[in-house]
Coordinates of C-alpha atoms in Angstrom, one line a residue:
X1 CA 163.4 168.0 59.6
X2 CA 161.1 165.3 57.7
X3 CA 158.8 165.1 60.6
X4 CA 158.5 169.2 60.5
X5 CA 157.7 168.9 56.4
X6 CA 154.9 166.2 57.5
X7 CA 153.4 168.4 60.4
X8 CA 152.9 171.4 57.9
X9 CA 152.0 169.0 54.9
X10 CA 149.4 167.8 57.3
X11 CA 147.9 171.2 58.7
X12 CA 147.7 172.3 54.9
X13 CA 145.7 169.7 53.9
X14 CA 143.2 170.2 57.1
X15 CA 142.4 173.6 56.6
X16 CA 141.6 173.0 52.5
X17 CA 139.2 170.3 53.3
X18 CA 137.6 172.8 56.2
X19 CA 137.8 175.3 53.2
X20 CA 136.0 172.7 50.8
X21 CA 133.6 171.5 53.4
X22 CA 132.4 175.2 54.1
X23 CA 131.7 175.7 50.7
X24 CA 130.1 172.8 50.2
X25 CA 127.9 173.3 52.9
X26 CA 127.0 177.1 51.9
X27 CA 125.9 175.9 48.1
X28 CA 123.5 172.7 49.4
X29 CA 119.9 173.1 49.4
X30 CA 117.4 172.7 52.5
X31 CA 118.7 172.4 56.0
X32 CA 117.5 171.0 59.4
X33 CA 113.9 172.0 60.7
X34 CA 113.8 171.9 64.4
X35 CA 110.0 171.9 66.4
X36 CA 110.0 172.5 69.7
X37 CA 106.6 173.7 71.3
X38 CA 105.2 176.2 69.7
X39 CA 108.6 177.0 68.6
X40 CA 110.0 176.1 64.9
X41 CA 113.8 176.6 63.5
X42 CA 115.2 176.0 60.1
X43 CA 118.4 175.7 60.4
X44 CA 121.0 175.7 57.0
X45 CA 123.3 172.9 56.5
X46 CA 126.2 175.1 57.7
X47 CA 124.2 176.5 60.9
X48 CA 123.6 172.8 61.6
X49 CA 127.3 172.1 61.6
X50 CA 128.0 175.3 63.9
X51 CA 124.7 174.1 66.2
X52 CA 126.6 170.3 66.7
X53 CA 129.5 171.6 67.6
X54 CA 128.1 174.3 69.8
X55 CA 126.3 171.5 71.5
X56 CA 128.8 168.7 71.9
X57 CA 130.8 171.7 73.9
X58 CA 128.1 172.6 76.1
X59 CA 127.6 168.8 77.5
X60 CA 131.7 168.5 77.8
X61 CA 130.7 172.2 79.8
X62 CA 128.1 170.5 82.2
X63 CA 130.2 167.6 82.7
X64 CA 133.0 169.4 83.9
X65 CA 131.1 171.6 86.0
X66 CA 129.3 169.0 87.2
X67 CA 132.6 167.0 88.5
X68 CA 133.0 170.4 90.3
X69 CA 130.4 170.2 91.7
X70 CA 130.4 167.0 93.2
X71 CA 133.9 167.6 94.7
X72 CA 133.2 171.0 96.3
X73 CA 130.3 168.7 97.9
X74 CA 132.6 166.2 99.1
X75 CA 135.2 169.0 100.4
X76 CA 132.3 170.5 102.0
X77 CA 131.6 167.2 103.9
X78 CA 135.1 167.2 105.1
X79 CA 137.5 164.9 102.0
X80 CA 140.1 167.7 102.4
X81 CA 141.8 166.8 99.0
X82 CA 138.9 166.6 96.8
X83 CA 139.3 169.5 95.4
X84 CA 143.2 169.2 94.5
X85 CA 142.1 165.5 93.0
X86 CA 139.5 166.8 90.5
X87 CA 142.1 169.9 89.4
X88 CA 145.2 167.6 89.3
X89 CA 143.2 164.8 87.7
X90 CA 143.6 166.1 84.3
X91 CA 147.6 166.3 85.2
X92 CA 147.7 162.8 86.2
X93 CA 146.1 161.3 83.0
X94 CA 148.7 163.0 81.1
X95 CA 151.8 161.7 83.3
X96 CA 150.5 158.1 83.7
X97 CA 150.1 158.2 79.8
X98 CA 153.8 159.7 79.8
X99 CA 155.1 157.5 82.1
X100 CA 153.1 154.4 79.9
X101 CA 154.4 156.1 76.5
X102 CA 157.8 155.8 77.9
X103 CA 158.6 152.5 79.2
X104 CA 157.2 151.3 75.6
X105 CA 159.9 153.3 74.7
X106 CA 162.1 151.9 76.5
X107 CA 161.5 148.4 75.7
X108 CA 161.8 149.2 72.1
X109 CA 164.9 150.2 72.7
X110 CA 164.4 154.1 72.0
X111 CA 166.3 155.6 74.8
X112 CA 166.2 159.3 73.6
X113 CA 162.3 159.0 73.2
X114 CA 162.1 157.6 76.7
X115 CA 164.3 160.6 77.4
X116 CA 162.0 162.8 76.4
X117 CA 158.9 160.8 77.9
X118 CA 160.3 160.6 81.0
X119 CA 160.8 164.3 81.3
X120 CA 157.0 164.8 80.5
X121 CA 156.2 162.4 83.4
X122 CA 158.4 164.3 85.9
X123 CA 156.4 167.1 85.1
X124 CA 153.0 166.6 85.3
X125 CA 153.7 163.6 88.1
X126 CA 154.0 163.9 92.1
X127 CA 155.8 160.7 91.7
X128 CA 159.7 161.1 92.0
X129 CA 160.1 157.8 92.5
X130 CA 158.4 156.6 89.4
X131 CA 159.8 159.5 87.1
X132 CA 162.8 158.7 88.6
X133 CA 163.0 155.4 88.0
X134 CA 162.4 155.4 84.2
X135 CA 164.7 158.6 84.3
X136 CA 167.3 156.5 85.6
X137 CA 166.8 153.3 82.8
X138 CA 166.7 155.5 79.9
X139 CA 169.9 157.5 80.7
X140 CA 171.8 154.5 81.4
X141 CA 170.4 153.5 78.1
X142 CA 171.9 156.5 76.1
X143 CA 174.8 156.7 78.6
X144 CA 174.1 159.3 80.4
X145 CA 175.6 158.5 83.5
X146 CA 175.7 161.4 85.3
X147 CA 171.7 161.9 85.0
X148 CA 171.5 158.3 86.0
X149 CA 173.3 158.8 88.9
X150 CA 171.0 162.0 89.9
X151 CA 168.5 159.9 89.6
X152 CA 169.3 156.7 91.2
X153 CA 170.6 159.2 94.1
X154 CA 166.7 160.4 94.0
X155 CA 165.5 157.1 94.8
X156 CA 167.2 156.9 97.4
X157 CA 164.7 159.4 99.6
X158 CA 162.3 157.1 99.3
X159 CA 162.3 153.5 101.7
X160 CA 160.3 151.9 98.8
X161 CA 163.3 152.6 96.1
X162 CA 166.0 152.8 98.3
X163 CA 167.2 149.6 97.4
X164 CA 166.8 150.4 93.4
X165 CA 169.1 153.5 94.5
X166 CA 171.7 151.1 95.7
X167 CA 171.7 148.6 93.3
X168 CA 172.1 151.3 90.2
X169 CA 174.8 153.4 92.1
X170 CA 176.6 150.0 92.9
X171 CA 176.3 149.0 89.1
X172 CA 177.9 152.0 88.0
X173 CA 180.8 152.2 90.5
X174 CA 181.4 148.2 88.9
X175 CA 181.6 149.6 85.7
X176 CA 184.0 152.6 86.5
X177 CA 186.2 150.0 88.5
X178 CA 185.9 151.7 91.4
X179 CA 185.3 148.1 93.5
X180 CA 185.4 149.6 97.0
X181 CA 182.9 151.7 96.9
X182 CA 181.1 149.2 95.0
X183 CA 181.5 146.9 97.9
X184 CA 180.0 149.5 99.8
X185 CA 177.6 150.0 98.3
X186 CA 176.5 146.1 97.8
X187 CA 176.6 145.8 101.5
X188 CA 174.2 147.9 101.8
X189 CA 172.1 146.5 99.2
X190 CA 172.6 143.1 100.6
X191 CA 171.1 144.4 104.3
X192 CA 167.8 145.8 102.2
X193 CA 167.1 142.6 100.4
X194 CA 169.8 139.5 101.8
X195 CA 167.6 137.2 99.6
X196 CA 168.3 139.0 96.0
X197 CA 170.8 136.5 94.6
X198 CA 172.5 139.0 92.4
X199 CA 173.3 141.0 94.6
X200 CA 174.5 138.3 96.9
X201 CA 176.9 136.6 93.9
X202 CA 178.3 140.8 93.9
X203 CA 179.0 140.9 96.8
X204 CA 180.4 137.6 97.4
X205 CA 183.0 137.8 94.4
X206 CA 184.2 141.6 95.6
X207 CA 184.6 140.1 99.1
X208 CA 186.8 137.3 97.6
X209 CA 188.4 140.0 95.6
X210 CA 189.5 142.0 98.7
X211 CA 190.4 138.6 100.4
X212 CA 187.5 139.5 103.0
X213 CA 187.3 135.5 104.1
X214 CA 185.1 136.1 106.6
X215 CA 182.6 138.2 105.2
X216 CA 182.8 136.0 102.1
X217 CA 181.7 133.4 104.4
X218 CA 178.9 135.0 106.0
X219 CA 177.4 135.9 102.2
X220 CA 177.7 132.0 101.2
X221 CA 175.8 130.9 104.1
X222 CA 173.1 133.5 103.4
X223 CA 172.8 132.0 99.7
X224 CA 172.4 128.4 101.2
X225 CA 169.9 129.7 103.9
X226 CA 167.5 131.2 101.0
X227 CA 167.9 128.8 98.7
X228 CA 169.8 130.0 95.9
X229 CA 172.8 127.4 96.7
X230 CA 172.4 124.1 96.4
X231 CA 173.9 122.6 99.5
X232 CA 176.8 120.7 98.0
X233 CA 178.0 123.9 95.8
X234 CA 178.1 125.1 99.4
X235 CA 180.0 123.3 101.0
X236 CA 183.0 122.6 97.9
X237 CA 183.1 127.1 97.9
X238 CA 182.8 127.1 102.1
X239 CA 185.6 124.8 101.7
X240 CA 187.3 127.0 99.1
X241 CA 186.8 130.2 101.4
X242 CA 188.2 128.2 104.7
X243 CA 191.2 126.9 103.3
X244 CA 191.6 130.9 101.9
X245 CA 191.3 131.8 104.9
X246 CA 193.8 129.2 106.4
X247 CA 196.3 130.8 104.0
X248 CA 196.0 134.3 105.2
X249 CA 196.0 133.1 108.5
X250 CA 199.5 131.3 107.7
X251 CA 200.9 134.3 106.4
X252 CA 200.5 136.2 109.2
X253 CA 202.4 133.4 110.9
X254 CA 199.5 132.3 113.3
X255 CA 200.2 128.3 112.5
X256 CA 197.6 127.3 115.5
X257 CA 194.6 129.1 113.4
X258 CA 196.2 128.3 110.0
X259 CA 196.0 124.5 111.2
X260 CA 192.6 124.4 112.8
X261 CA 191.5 126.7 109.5
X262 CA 193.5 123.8 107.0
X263 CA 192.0 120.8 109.1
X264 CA 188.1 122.6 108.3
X265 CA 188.4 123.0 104.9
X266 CA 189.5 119.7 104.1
X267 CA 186.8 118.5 106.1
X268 CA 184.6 120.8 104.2
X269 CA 185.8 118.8 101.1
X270 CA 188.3 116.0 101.2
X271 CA 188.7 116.4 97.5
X272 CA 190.0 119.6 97.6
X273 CA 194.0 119.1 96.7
X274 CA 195.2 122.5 98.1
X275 CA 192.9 122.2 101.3
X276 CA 194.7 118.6 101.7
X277 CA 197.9 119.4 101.6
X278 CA 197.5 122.4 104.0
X279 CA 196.1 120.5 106.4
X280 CA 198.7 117.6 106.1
X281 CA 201.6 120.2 106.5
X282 CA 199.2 121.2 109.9
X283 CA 199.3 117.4 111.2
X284 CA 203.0 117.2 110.7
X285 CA 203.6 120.6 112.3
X286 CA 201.9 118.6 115.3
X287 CA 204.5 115.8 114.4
X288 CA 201.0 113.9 113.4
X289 CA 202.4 112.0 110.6
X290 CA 199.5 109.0 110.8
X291 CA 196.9 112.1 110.2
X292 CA 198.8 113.8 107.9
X293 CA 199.1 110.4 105.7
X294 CA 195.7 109.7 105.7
X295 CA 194.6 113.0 104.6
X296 CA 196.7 112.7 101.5
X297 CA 195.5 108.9 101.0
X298 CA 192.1 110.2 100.9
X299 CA 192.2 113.5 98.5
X300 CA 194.8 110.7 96.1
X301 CA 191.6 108.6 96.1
X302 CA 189.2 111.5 95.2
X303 CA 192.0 112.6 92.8
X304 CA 195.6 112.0 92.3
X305 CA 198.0 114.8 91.8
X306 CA 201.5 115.5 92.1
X307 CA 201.2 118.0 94.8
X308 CA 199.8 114.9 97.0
X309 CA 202.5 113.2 95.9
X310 CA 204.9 115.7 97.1
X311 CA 203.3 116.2 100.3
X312 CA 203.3 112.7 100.9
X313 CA 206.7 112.1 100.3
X314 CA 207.7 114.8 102.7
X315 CA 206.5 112.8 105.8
X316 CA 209.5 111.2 105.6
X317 CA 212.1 113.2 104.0
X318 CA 215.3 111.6 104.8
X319 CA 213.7 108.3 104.0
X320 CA 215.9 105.8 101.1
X321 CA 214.1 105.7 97.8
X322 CA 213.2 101.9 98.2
X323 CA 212.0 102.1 101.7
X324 CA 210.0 105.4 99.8
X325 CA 208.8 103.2 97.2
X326 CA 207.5 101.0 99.8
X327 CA 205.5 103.5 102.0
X328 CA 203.5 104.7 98.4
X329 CA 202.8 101.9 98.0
X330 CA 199.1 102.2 99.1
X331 CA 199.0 105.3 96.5
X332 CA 199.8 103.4 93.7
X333 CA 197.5 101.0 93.9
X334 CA 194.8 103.5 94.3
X335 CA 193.9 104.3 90.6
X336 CA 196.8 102.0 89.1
X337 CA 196.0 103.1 85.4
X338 CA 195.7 106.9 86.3
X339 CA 198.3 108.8 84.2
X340 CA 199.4 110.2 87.3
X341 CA 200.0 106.9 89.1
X342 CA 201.7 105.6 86.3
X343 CA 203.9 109.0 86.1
X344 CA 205.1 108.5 90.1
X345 CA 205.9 104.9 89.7
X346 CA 208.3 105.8 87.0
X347 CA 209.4 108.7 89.3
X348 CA 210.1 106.8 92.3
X349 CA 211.4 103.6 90.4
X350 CA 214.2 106.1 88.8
X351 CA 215.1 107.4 92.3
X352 CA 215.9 104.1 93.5
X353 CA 217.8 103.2 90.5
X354 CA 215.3 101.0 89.2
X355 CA 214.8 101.7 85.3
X356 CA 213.4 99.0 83.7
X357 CA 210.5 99.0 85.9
X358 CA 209.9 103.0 85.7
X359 CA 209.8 102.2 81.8
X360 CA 207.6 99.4 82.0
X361 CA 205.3 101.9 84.4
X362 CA 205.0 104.8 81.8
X363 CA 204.1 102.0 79.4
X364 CA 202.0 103.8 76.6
X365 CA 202.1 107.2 77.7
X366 CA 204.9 108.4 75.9
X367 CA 202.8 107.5 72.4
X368 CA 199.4 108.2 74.1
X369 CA 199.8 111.4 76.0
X370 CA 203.3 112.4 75.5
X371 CA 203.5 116.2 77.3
X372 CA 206.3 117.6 78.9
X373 CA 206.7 115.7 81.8
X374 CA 206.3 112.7 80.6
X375 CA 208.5 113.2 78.1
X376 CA 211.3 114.5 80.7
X377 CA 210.9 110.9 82.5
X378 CA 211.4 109.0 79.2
X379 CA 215.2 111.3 79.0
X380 CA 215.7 110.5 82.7
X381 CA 215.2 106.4 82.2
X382 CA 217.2 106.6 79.2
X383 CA 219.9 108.4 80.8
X384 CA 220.1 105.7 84.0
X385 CA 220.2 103.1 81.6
X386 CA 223.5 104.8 79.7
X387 CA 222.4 106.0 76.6
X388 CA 224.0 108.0 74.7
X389 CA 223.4 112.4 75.4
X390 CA 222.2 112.3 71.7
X391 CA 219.3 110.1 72.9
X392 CA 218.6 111.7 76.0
X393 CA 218.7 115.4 74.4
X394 CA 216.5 114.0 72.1
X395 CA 213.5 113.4 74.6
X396 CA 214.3 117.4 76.3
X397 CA 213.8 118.3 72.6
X398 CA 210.4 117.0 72.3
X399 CA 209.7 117.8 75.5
X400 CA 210.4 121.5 75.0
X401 CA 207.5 121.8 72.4
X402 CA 205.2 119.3 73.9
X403 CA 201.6 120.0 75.7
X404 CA 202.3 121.1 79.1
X405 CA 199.6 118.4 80.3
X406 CA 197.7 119.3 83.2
X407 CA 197.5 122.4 84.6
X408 CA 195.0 124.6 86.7
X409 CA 193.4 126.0 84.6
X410 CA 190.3 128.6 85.1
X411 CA 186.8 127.2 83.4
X412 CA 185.8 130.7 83.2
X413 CA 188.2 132.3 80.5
X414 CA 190.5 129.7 80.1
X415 CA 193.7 131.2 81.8
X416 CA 196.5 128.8 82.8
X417 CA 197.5 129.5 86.3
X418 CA 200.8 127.7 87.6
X419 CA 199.7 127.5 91.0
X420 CA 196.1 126.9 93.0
X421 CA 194.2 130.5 93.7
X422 CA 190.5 130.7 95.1
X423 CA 190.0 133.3 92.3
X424 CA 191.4 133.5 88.9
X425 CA 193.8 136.5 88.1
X426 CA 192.7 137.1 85.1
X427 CA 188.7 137.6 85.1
X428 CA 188.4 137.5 88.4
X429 CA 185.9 134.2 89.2
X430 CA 185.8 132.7 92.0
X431 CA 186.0 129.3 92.7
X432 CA 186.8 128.3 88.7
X433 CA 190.1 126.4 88.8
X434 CA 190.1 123.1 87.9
X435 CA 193.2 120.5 87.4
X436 CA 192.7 119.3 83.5
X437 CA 194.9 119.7 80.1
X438 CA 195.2 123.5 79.4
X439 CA 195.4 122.3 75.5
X440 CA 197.3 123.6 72.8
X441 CA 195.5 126.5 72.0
X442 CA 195.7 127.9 75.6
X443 CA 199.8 127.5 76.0
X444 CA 202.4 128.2 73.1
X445 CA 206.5 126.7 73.8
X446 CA 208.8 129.3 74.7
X447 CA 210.7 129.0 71.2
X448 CA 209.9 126.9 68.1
X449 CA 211.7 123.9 66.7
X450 CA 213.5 126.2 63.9
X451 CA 215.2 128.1 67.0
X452 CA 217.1 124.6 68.5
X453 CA 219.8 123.8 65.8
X454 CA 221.0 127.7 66.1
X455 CA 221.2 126.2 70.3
X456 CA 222.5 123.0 70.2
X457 CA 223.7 121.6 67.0
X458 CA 223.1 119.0 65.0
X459 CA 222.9 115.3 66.4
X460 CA 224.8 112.2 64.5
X461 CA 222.6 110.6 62.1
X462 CA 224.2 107.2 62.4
X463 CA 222.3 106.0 65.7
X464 CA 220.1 103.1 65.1
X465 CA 216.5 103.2 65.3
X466 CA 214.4 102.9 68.9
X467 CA 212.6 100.1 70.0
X468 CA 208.5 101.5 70.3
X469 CA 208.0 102.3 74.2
X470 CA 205.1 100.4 74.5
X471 CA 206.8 97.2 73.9
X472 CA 210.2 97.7 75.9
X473 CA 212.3 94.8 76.0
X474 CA 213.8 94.3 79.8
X475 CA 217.3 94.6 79.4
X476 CA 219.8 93.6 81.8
X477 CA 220.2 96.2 84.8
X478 CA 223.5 97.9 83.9
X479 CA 225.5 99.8 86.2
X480 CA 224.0 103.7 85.8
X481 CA 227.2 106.1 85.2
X482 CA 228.3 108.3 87.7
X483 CA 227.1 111.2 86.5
X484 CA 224.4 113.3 88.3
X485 CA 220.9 111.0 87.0
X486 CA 219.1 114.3 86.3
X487 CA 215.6 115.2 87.0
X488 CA 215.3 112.2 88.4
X489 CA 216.1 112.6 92.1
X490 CA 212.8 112.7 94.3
X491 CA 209.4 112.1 93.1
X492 CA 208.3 115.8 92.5
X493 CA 211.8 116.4 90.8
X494 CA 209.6 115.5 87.1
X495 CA 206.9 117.3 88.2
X496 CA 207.5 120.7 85.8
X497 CA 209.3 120.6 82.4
X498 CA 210.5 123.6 82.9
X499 CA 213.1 123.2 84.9
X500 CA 214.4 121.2 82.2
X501 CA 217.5 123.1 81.0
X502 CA 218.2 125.3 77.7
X503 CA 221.2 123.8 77.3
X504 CA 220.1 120.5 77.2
X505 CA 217.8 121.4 73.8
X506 CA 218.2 119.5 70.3
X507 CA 217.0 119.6 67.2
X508 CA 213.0 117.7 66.3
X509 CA 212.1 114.8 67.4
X510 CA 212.5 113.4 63.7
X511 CA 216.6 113.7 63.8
X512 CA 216.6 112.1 67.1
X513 CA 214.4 108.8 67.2
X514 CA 217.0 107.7 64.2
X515 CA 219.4 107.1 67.1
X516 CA 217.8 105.2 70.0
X517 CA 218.9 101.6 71.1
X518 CA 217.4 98.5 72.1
X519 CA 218.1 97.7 75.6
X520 CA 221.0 95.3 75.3
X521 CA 222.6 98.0 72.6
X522 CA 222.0 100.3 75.3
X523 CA 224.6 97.9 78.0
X524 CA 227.2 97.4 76.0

């Protein structure tokens, strides 16, 4: 509407200056005297006007004819398309400057002028493929979609934008969440140009979508072969795709493959805790046990975690908890000071009964660090040395609302998984989980501290007041009670809080500290 008023405001003002220069022109004096031979023309200022115009037309006349001229000469002399290149040449100009006017557009980020420009450059253009192209970017631009896809399915007719076709229809089937055919489609795209890296990261995280091992494989060697992996990242995600593989493999109940596949990945990378553990379950399938320890020696060294533990303590399953405590050994003295050494020692130290010792291994961590677990061990040494259930329940109630310490956890967006994947179920990376502290943020407790009264009742108030942790005095070993020692029993039996039972919950932590004992308080 305000453009319209402009136009007309414009064209008004045009034709009163004409107006004005006319008249001007028809009250001046003298004029333009033209000699020529014997020839002699006066000429009014207004005739002079009318003769410059007339003449500036005739040499734009004799130019044009002229370029007619010279093509109907080359035609003649056998360039069949000179004559269609001199008429369309006019056309041309005006869709190049289209075309020009409309990426601008673009870039500026005017997608209905674009539009518009685009349209103009279809028309006076015989090039689908660039009309096309700039048809295709401004309707995804003002979300046309269906106009994109017409054109993108344009592009495709020609080999030189046939992989432009594929890429936008691919693109659009991602964003509609139709991922087969986008995986399709990105196979295809991926045989044009194998070398385009987004493409190749595309199709590489549908395949591990669709748990296409295999082909995932394939797509991770082509990134290393062009040079858009570096060669380590290559061999930690072949790793990651083998020892997927191996689990596919085991589900189908093939256990030859899902060994030989286990055994690869963790040579792939012996650092890689799930890809360890697989392949020592495959050596002790073989009755390997020497292998399968070794294995598990190696990935505690790069790392130590309590699935390693686990897996190492079920070489010997029916083993007694000190002959146990004897063959880790060699993982304890690996990394003595790691929170997770420290954690096991306790562990297998309460399985065989020894309790001073476990509380002299978690040492500081219950002020330091105190999550969940470690907090369930602190209950589990108190219990074995007889203290009272106030006491104990008093641990399980700070261990109810503690950090659940370390989890996998994906680096991506931050989800908490509770078990190892090769790619996270909630954005769908691959190859993101890492073992660290989820933090508070990223994990709330089941219920709050105001809920655990209404649970368990109140806890006497008369109890004396603990010893600190980090300084325990060594009591004399008393004889534990018969009762069942609690989550104490193997090594991996601490391993998850949340096994820890509801009705074992107390009030805070500030009602029960007031009634912990010093060892020797604890014997009697």
């Amino acid at each position: 509407m305000l453009w319209s008023l402009i136009k007309i405001v414009v064209f008004v003002l045009l034709v009163a200056a004409a107006t004005l220069g006319a008249g001007y022109l028809l009250e001046m004096d003298g004029g333009v005297r033209i000699a020529f031979g014997g020839y002699e023309f006066n000429l009014t200022p207004l005739k002079s006007v009318i003769a410059m115009i007339l003449l500036i037309l005739a040499v734009w006349l004799f130019l044009k004819l002229f370029g007619l001229l010279i093509a109907v000469l080359r035609f003649i002399n056998g360039d069949e398309t000179a004559l269609s290149r001199y008429f369309d040449r006019n056309r041309e100009r005006k869709g190049y400057q289209a075309l020009s006017d409309g990426m601008i557009a673009l870039a500026s980020g005017e997608g209905r002028l674009a539009m518009a420009k685009a349209n103009k450059a279809q028309k006076y253009l015989d090039r689908p493929e660039l009309s096309a192209l700039l048809t295709s970017q401004a309707a995804e631009y003002t979300g046309d979609k269906r106009r994109a896809e017409a054109a993108y399915k344009t592009l495709l007719t020609d080999e030189r934008t046939r992989f432009v076709g594929v890429r936008g229809l691919m693109k659009q089937k991602l964003a509609e969440g139709d991922t087969d055919t986008a995986m399709q489609l990105a196979q295809k795209a991926f045989a044009l140009k194998p070398a385009h890296e987004e493409v190749q990261d595309t199709l590489l995280k549908l395949q591990a979508q669709n748990a296409d091992w295999k082909g995932a494989r394939a797509t991770l060697n082509a990134k290393l072969r062009h040079g858009s992996l570096p060669r380590d990242v290559h061999r930690r995600r072949d790793a990651v795709l083998a020892l997927s593989e191996a689990k596919g493999v085991f589900e189908e109940g093939v256990s030859i493959e899902s060994r030989e596949a286990a055994i690869e990945a963790n040579r792939l990378s012996p650092d890689l805790i799930p890809a360890a553990v697989m392949a020592a379950q495959g050596y002790l399938d073989k009755g390997n046990k020497r292998h399968a320890a070794r294995v598990l020696r190696k990935a505690w060294e790069a790392l130590p975690h309590p699935d390693l533990a686990a897996a190492f303590a079920s070489i010997e399953p029916e083993e007694t908890p000190k002959a146990r405590l004897k063959r880790f050994a060699p993982l304890l003295k690996s990394h003595p000071e790691h929170r997770e050494t420290r954690l096991l020692k306790a562990e297998l130290n309460i399985a065989a009964e020894d309790f001073p010792e476990a509380r002299r291994a978690l040492g500081d961590l219950v002020t330091e660090s105190p999550d969940a677990r470690v907090l369930t061990v602190m209950a589990a040494i108190e219990r074995g040395e007889g203290s009272t259930d106030a006491i104990v329940k008093g641990w399980l109630t700070r261990a109810i609302a503690a950090p659940r310490g370390p989890q996998w956890v994906c680096e991506n967006c931050h989800q908490v998984h509770s078990h190892w994947t090769p790619v996270c179920n909630s954005c769908g990376a691959f190859d993101t989980l890492a073992w660290r502290d989820a933090g508070s943020g990223e994990y709330g407790a089941p219920m709050g501290f105001e809920m655990l009264p209404m649970i368990v009742g109140k806890i006497d108030e008369e109890a004396p007041a603990p010893v600190p942790v980090a300084q325990p005095v060594e009591p004399e070993i008393p004889t534990p009670p018969a009762a069942d020692p609690g989550p104490a029993a193997t090594p991996a039996a601490t391993k998850d809080a949340d096994s820890v039972p509801d009705a074992e919950i107390l009030p805070p932590e500030g009602t029960v500290e007031a009634e912990s004992k010093t060892g020797d308080e604890k014997a009697k």
